Coordinates of C-alpha atoms in Angstrom, one line a residue:
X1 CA -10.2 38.9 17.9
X2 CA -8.2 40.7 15.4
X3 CA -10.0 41.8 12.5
X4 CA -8.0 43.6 10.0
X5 CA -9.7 47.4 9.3
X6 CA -11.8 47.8 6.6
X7 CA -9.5 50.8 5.9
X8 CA -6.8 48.7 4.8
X9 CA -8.8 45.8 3.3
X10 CA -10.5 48.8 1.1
X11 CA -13.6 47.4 -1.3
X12 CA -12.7 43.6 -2.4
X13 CA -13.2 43.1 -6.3
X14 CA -10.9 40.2 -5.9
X15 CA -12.5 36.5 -6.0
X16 CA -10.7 33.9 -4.0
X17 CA -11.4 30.2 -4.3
X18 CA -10.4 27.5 -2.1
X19 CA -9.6 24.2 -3.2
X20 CA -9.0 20.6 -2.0
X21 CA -8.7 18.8 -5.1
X22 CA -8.5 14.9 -5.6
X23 CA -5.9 12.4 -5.2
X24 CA -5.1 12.4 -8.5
X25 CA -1.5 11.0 -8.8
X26 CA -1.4 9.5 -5.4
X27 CA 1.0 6.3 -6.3
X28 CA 1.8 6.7 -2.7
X29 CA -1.3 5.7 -0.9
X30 CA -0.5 3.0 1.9
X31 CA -4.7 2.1 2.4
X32 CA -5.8 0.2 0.1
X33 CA -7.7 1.8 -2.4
X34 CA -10.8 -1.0 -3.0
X35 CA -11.2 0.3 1.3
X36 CA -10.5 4.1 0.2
X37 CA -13.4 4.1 -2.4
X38 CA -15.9 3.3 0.7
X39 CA -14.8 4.6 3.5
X40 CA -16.7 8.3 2.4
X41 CA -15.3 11.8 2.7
X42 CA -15.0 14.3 5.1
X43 CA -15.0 18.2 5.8
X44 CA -11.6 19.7 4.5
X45 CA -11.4 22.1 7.7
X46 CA -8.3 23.3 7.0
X47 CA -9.3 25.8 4.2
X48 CA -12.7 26.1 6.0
X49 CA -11.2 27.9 8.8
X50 CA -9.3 29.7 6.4
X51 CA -12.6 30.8 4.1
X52 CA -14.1 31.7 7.6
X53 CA -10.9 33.9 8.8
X54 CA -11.0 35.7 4.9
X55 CA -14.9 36.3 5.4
X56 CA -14.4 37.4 8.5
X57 CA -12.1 40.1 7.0
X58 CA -14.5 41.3 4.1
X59 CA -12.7 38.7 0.9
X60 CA -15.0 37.8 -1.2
X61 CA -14.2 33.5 -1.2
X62 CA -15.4 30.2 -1.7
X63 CA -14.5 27.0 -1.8
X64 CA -14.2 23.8 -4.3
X65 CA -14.7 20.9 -2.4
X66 CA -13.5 18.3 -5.3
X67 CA -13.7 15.1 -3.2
X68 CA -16.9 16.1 -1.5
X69 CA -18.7 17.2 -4.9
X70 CA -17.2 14.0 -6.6
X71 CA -16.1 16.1 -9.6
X72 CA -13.8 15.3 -12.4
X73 CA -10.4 16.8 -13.3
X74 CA -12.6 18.6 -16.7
X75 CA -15.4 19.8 -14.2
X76 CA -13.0 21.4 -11.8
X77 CA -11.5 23.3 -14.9
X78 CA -14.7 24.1 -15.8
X79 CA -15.7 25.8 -12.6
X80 CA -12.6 27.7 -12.7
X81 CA -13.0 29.1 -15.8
X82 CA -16.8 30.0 -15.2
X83 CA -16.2 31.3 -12.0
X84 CA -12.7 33.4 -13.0
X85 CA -11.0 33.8 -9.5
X86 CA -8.0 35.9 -8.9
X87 CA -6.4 34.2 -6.1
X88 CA -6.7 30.2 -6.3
X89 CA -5.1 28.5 -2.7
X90 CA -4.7 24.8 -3.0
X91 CA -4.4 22.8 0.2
X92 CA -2.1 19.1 0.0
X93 CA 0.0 16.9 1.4
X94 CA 3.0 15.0 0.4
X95 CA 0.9 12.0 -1.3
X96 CA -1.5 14.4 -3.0
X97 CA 0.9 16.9 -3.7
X98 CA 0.7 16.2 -8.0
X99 CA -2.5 16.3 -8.2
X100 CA -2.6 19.8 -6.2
X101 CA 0.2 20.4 -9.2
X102 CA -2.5 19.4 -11.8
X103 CA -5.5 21.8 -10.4
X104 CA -2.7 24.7 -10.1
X105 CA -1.8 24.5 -13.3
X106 CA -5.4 24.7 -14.5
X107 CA -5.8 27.4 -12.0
X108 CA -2.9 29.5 -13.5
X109 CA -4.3 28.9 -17.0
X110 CA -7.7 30.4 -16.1
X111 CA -5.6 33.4 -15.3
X112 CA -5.5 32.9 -11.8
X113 CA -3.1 33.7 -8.7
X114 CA -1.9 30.7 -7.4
X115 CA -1.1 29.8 -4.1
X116 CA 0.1 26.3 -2.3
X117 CA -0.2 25.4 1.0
X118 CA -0.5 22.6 3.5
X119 CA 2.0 20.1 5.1
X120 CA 3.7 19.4 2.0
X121 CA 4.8 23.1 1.9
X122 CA 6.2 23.4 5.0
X123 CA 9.0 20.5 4.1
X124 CA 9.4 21.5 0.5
X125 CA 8.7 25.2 -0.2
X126 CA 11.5 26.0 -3.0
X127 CA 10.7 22.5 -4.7
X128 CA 7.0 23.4 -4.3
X129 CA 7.3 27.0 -6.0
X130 CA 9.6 25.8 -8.9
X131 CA 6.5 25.2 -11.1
X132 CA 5.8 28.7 -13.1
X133 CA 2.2 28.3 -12.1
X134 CA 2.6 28.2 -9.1
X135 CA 3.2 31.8 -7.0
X136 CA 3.3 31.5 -3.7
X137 CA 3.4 28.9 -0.7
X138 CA 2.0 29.5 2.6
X139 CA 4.3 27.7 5.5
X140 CA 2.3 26.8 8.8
X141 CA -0.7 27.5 9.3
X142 CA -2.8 29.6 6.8
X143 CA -5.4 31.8 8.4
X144 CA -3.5 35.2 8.8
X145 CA -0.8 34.6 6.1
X146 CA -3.1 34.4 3.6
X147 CA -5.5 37.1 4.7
X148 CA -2.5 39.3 4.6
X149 CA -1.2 38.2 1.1
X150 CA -4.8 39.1 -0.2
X151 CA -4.9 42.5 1.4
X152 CA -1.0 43.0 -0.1
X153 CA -2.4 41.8 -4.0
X154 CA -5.6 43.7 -3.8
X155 CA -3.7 47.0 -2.8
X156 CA -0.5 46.7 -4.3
X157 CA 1.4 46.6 -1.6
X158 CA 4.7 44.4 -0.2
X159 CA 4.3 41.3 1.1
X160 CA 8.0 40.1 1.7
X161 CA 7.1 40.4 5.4
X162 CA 4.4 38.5 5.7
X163 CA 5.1 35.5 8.3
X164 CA 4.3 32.2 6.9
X165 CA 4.9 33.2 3.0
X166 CA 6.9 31.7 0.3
X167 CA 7.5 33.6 -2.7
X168 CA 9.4 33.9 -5.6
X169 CA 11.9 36.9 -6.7
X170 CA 14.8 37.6 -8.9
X171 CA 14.7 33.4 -9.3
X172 CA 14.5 32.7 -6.0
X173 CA 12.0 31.4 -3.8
X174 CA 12.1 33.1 -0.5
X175 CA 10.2 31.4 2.9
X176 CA 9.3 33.5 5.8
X177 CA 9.4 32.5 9.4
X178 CA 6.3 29.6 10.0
X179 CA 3.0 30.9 11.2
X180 CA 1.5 29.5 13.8
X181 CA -2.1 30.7 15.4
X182 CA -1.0 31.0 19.4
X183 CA -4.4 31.3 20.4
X184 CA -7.0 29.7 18.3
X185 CA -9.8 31.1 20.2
X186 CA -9.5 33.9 18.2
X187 CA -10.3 32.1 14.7
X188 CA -13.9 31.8 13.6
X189 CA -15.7 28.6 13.2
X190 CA -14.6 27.2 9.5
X191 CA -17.2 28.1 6.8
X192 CA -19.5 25.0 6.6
X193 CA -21.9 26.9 5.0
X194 CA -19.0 27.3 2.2
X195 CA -19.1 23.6 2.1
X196 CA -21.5 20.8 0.5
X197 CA -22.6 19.5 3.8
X198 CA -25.0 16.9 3.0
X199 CA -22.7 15.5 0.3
X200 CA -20.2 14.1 3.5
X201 CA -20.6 10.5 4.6
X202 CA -18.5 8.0 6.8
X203 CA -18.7 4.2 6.2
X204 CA -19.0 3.8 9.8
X205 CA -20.9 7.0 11.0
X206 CA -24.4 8.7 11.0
X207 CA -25.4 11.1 8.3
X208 CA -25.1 14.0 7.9
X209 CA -22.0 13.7 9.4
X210 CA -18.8 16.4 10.3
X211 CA -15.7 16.8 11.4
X212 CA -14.3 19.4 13.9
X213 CA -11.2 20.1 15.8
X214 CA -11.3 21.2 20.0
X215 CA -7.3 21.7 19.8
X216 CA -4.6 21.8 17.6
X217 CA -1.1 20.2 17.5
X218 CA 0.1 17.4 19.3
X219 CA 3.0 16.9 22.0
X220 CA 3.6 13.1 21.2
X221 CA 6.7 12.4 18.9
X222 CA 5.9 9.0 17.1
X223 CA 8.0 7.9 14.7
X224 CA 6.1 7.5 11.9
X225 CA 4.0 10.7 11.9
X226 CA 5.3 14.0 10.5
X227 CA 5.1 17.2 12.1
X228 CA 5.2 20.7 10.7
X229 CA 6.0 23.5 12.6
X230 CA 2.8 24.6 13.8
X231 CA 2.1 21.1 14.6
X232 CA 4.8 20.6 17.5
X233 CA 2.6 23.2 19.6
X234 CA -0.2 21.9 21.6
X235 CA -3.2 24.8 22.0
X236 CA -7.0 24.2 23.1
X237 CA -10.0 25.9 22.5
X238 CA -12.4 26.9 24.7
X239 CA -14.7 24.6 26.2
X240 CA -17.7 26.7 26.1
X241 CA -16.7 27.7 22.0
X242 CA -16.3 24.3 21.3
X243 CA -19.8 23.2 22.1
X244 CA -21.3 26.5 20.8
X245 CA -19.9 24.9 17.2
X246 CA -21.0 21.5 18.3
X247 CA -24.8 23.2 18.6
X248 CA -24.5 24.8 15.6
X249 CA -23.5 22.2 13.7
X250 CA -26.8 20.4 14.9
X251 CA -28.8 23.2 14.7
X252 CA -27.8 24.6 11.2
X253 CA -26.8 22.0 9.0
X254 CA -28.9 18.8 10.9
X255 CA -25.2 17.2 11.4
X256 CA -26.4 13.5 13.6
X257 CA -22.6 12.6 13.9
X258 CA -19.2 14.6 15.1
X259 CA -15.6 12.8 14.4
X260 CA -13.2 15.7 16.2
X261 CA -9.9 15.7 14.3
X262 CA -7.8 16.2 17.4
X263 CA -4.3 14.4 17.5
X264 CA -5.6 13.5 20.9
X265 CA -8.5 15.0 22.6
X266 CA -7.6 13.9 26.2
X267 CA -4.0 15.2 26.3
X268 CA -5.8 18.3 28.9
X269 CA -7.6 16.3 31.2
X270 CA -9.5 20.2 32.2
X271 CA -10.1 20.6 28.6
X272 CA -12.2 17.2 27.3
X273 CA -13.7 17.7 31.3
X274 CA -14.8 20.8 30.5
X275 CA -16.1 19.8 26.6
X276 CA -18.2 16.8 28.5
X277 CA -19.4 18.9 31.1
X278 CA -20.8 21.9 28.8
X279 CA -22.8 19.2 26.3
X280 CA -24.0 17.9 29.6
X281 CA -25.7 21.2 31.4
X282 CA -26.7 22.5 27.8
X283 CA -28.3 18.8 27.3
X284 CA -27.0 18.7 23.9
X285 CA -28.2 15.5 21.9
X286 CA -25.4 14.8 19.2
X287 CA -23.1 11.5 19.1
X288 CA -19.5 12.3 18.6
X289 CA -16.3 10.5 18.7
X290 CA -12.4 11.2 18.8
X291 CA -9.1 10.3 18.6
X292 CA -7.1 9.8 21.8
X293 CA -3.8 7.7 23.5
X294 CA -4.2 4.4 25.6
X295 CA -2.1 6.2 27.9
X296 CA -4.5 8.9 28.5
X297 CA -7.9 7.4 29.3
X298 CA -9.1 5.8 32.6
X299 CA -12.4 4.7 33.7
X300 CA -13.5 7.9 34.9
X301 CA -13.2 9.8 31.8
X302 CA -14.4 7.4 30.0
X303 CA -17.6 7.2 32.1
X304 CA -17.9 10.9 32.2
X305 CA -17.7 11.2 28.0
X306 CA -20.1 8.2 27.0
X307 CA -22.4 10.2 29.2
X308 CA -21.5 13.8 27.6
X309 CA -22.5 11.2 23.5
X310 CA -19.4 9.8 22.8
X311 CA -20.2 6.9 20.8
X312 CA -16.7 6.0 20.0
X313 CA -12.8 6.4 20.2
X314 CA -9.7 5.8 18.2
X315 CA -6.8 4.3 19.4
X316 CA -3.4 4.3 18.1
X317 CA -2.2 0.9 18.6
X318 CA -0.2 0.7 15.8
X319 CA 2.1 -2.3 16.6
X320 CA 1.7 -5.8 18.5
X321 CA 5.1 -6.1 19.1
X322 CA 7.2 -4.4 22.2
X323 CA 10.2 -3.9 20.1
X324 CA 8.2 -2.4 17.4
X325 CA 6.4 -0.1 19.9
X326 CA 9.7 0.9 21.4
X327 CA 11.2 1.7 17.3
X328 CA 8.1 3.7 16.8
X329 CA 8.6 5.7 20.5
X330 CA 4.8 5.2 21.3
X331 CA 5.8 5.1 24.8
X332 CA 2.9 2.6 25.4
X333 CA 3.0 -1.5 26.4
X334 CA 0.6 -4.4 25.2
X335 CA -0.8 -5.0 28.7
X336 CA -2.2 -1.6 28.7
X337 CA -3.5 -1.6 25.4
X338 CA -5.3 -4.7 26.4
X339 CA -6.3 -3.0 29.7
X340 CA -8.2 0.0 28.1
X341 CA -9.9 -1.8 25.3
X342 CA -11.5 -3.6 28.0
X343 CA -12.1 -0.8 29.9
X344 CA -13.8 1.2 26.5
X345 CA -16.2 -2.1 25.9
X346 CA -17.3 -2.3 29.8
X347 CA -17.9 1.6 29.7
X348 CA -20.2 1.2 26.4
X349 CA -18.3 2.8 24.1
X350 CA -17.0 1.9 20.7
X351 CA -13.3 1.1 20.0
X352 CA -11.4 2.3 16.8
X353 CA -7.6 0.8 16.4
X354 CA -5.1 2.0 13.9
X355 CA -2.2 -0.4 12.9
X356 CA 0.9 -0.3 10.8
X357 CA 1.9 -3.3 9.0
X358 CA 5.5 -3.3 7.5
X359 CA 7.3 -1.0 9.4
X360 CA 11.4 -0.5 8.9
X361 CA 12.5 -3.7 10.3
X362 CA 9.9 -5.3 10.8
X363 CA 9.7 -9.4 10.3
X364 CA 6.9 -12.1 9.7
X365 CA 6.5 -12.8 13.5
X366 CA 6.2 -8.9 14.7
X367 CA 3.8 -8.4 11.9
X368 CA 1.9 -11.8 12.6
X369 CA 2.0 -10.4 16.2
X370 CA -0.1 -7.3 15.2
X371 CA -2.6 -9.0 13.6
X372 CA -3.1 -11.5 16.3
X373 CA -3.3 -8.4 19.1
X374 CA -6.0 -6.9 16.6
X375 CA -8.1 -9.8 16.6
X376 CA -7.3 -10.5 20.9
X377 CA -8.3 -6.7 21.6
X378 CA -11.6 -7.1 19.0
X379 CA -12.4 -3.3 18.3
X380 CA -15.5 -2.7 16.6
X381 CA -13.5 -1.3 13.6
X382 CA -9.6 -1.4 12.8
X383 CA -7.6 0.0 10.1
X384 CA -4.3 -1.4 8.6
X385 CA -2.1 0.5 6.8
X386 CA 1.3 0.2 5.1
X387 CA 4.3 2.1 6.6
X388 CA 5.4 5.4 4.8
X389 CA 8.2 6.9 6.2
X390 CA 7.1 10.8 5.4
X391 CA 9.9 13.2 4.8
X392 CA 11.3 14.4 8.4
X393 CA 10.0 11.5 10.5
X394 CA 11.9 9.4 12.6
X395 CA 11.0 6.2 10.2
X396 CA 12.4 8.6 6.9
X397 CA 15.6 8.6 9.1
X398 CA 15.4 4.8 10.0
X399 CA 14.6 3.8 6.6
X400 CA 17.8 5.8 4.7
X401 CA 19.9 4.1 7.5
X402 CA 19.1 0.7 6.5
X403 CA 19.3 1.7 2.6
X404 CA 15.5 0.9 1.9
X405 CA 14.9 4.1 0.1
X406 CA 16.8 6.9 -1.6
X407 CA 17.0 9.3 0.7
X408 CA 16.2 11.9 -1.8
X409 CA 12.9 10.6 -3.2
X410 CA 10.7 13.3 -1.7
X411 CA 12.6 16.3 -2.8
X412 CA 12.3 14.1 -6.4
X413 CA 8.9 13.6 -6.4
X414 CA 7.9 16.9 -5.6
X415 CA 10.1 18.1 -8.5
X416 CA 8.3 15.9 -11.1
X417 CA 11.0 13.7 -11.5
X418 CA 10.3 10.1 -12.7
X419 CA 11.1 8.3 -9.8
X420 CA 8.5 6.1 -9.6
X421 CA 6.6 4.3 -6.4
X422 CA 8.3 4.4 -2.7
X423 CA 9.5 0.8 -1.7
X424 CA 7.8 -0.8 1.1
X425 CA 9.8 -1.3 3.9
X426 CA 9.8 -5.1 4.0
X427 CA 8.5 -7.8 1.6
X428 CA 5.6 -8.6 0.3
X429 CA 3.9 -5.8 2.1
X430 CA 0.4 -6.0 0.3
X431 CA 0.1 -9.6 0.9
X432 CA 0.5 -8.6 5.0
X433 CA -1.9 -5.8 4.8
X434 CA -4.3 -8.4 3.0
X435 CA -3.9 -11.0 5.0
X436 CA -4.5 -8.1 8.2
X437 CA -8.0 -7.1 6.9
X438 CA -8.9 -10.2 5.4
X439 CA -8.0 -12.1 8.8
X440 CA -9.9 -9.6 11.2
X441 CA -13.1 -8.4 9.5
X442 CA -13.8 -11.6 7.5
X443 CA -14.2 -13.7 11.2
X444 CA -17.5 -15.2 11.2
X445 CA -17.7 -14.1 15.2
X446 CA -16.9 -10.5 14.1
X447 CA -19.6 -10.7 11.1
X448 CA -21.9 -12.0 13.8
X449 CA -21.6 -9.0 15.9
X450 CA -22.1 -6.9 13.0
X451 CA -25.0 -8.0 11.8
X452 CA -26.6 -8.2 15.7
X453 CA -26.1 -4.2 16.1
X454 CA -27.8 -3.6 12.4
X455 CA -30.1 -1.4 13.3
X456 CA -31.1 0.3 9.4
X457 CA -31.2 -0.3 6.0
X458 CA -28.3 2.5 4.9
X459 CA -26.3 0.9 7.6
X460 CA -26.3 -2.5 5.9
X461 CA -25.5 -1.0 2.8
X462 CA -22.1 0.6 4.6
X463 CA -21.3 -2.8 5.5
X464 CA -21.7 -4.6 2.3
X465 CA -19.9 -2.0 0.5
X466 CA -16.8 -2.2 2.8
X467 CA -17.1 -6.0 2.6
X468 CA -16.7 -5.7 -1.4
X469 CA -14.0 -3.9 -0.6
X470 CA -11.9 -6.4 1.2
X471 CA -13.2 -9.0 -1.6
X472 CA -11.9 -7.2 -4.4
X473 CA -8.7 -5.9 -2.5
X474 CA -6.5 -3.8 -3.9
X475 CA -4.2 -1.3 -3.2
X476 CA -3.7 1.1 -5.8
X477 CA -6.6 2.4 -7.9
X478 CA -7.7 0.1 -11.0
X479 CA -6.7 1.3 -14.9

C-alpha cells in the first residue's frame, strides 16, 4: 500500500475540509422532487475514501456532509468560517455543479484553497476553473491527486506533474493525464467515522443504514449513462477486504442495512462468489442489497446470495419496448427481464427496477409500453425517471441529431450562462412520469402487499411519506 513518507509530508498545519454540498441550483433534476424530499440520503463515499487516503497520509481533514447534516447554505458558511480550512475540495456532478459553484465561492471567501472535483470535472475542466474562486480541478479519480496536491501546497513545491490535476497559469487552465486507482485494494476503507452516520436513512431500508462499493467502474456502454475515464475500467476488491468493511460497518457504527454502490456487482461471477462465501463462513448477520444486470443473474447465484443476506436487487430495466432497448444498447430482451424477476421472487429476494420515461424518440405507445412491463414484472419498488442526455453519452449525441437540444448547453451551463432548463426529449414528459408512478404504486393490489409485509411503526411512516409524495407530485422543488 503506498503511503507517502512522513519525510516528504513533513508536520501538517494545513486543514483540509471535504465537502458534498446541496443541490442547490439543480433545475436539472429528472426525479421528481415531492419523491426526492423522501427518499433519504446516503454516504458520499467518494470523498470518504478520499478523507481516508489523506488520513492515511498524516493531513489533517474532515468532512461537511451538507445533505446528511441537513444544513443551510448560511450554516455551511458558517462552519467554514469557524473552522478556517486551507484547502476546501468540493465533490459534484453535472446537475449539482452550481451549487458546488455556490459553496466554492464561500469557501474562497473564508480564505480558502479551492478545489473541484467529481464527474462534472472530468467533461468540463477549463469551464469548471474559469471561476476566480475556484483553483484547481481534480480529473478521475481523487485519492492520490489530491494527496499529492496537499503535499505540493504545504511544501511549496510544483505540482504541474501531478496526474489527475487541473490548474490554472499564465490564464490558462492546464489538465493532466486522468487518474485512475489500478488496484483499489490498496485504498483504505472511506472515513465513516468522518461522517454523520446515524443521520443516513433510506425510504425503503433499515436504519442505520450505508452504502459501500466491492468494485469500481463498469464495462457496459448504455446509452444514457455517462462515463468518465476512470469509469470505463472495471477493478474488484478483494473478497475477504470487502467483508472485513462489511463487519466493521456492523460492528463500529451498528449499520442494520448495506446498499453496495457497484454499477453491477455480478459482472465477476469469482468475485460476488467469493463476497457470499466469506459473510457465509464468518456467519456475518447484516442484510445488504445491490445493483446488478438481468443478464448476469441465474438461479444459482441468486440462491447462493439470499443465503450470504441479500435482501434485495436492482435491476436496470429501463425501457419496455425492444426498439427502445436496442437505442439505449442494453443488450437485454423483455422475455428475459420477465424471466429473472420471476426467478428473484421464487428465490425470496426483493426486486428493485429502474425505468426511463421520455427517451429521444420515444412515443406514447413505447412509453405506455414501459409502464405496462412495470406493473406485469411487479417489483417491490420501481423508480421512474426522465431522460437526461448527460454530456458525452450516446443519448447527448442522439438528442443533437434530432435538434432537441443545443448541443452546447452543458459547456453553457457550467459557464453561468442564462440558458435556462434542458428540454425534455418528447412532450409532456412530466405528465408520463406522473402518470408512471401514479399508475404503479397507487394499485390497490400493490398497496395490499405493502401493507401485509408492515412489519414496524418507522416503516409505515416511510411509506406514508413516499405516498404524500406521489400525491403532491412534482417535479422541481416548490418557491
Amino acid at each position: 500500500m503506498m503511503i507517502l513518507g512522513s519525510d516528504i509530508m513533513g508536520n501538517r498545519p494545513k486543514k483540509v475540509i471535504l465537502v458534498r454540498y446541496h443541490d442547490k441550483g439543480n433545475i436539472n433534476t429528472r426525479l421528481p422532487e415531492s419523491l426526492n424530499k423522501v427518499q433519504g440520503v446516503l454516504p458520499p463515499l467518494g470523498i470518504a475514501y478520499i478523507a481516508a487516503f489523506l488520513e492515511q497520509n498524516g493531513v489533517n481533514v474532515s468532512i461537511i456532509d451538507v445533505q446528511g447534516l441537513n444544513m443551510t447554505s448560511a450554516e455551511f458558511a458558517k462552519a467554514i468560517e469557524d473552522k478556517k480550512p486551507d484547502i476546501v475540495a468540493i465533490t459534484c456532478m453535472t446537475p449539482t455543479f452550481h451549487g458546488a459553484l455556490e459553496a466554492a465561492k464561500m469557501c474562497k471567501k473564508a480564505g480558502a484553497t479551492v478545489v473541484l472535483g467529481g464527474s462534472h470535472i472530468s467533461v468540463y475542466p477549463k469551464e469548471s476553473l474559469q471561476p476566480d474562486f475556484v483553483d484547481f480541478g481534480i480529473v478521475g479519480e481523487g485519492e492520490y491527486t489530491l494527496a499529492e496536491l496537499v503535499d505540493a501546497l504545504e511544501n511549496e513545491s510544483d505540482y504541474s506533474t501531478i496526474k489527475g490535476l487541473a490548474y490554472k497559469k499564465d490564464g490558462n487552465v492546464i489538465i493532466n493525464q486522468a487518474r485512475i486507482v489500478k488496484d483499489i485494494d490498496t485504498l483504505p476503507f472511506p472515513a465513516y467515522h468522518l461522517l454523520p452516520m446515524k443521520k443516513y436513512s433510506s425510504v425503503i431500508g433499515l436504519h442505520p443504514v450505508s452504502t459501500m462499493i466491492s468494485s469500481r467502474g463498469c464495462p457496459y456502454r448504455c446509452g444514457f449513462c455517462f462515463k468518465q475515464p476512470s469509469d470505463k475500467v472495471f477493478r474488484t476488491r478483494n473478497p475477504y477486504s470487502v467483508v472485513d468493511e462489511m463487519e466493521m460497518l456492523v460492528t463500529k457504527h451498528g449499520v442494520k442495512e448495506i446498499m453496495f454502490y457497484d454499477d453491477t456487482i455480478t459482472v465477476k461471477r469469482s468475485h460476488i462468489e467469493g463476497i457470499c462465501n466469506e459473510i457465509l463462513k464468518r456467519d456475518l448477520k447484516v442484510k445488504w442489497e445491490s445493483p446488478t444486470r438481468i443478464d448476469l443473474v441465474d438461479k444459482e447465484l441468486l440462491t447462493l446470495m439470499k443465503k450470504a443476506g441479500c435482501i434485495r436487487l436492482r435491476y436496470g430495466v429501463e425501457s419496455g419496448d425492444p426498439r427502445i432497448l436496442e437505442l439505449m444498447n442494453k443488450k437485454i430482451t423483455i422475455d428475459r427481464v420477465q424471466e429473472v424477476f420471476a426467478l428473484t421472487k421464487k428465490v425470496g429476494l426483493e426486486s428493485f427496477a429502474y425505468f426511463i420515461i421520455g427517451y429521444a424518440t420515444e412515443t406514447p405507445h413505447t412509453m405506455q409500453g414501459t409502464i405496462d412491463l412495470a406493473k406485469k414484472i411487479n417489483p417491490d419498488f420501481v423508480m421512474f425517471t426522465i431522460a437526461t442526455p448527460y454530456p458525452q453519452t450516446p443519448l447527448h449525441t442522439l438528442s443533437v441529431t434530432n435538434g432537441l437540444i443545443d448541443p452546447d448547453y452543458w459547456r453553457k451551463f457550467t459557464l453561468g450562462e442564462d440558458v435556462g432548463r434542458m428540454p425534455y426529449l418528447i412532450p409532456d414528459a412530466e405528465e408520463w412520469i406522473k402518470k408512471a408512478y401514479r399508475s404503479f404504486y397507487l394499485r390497490p393490489s400493490f398497496i395490499f402487499k405493502k401493507a401485509k409485509k408492515l412489519r414496524s411503526w418507522s416503516t409505515f411512516k416511510k411509506y406514508c411519506a413516499g405516498a404524500w409524495g406521489l400525491v403532491r407530485f412534482n417535479m422541481l422543488p416548490e418557491d
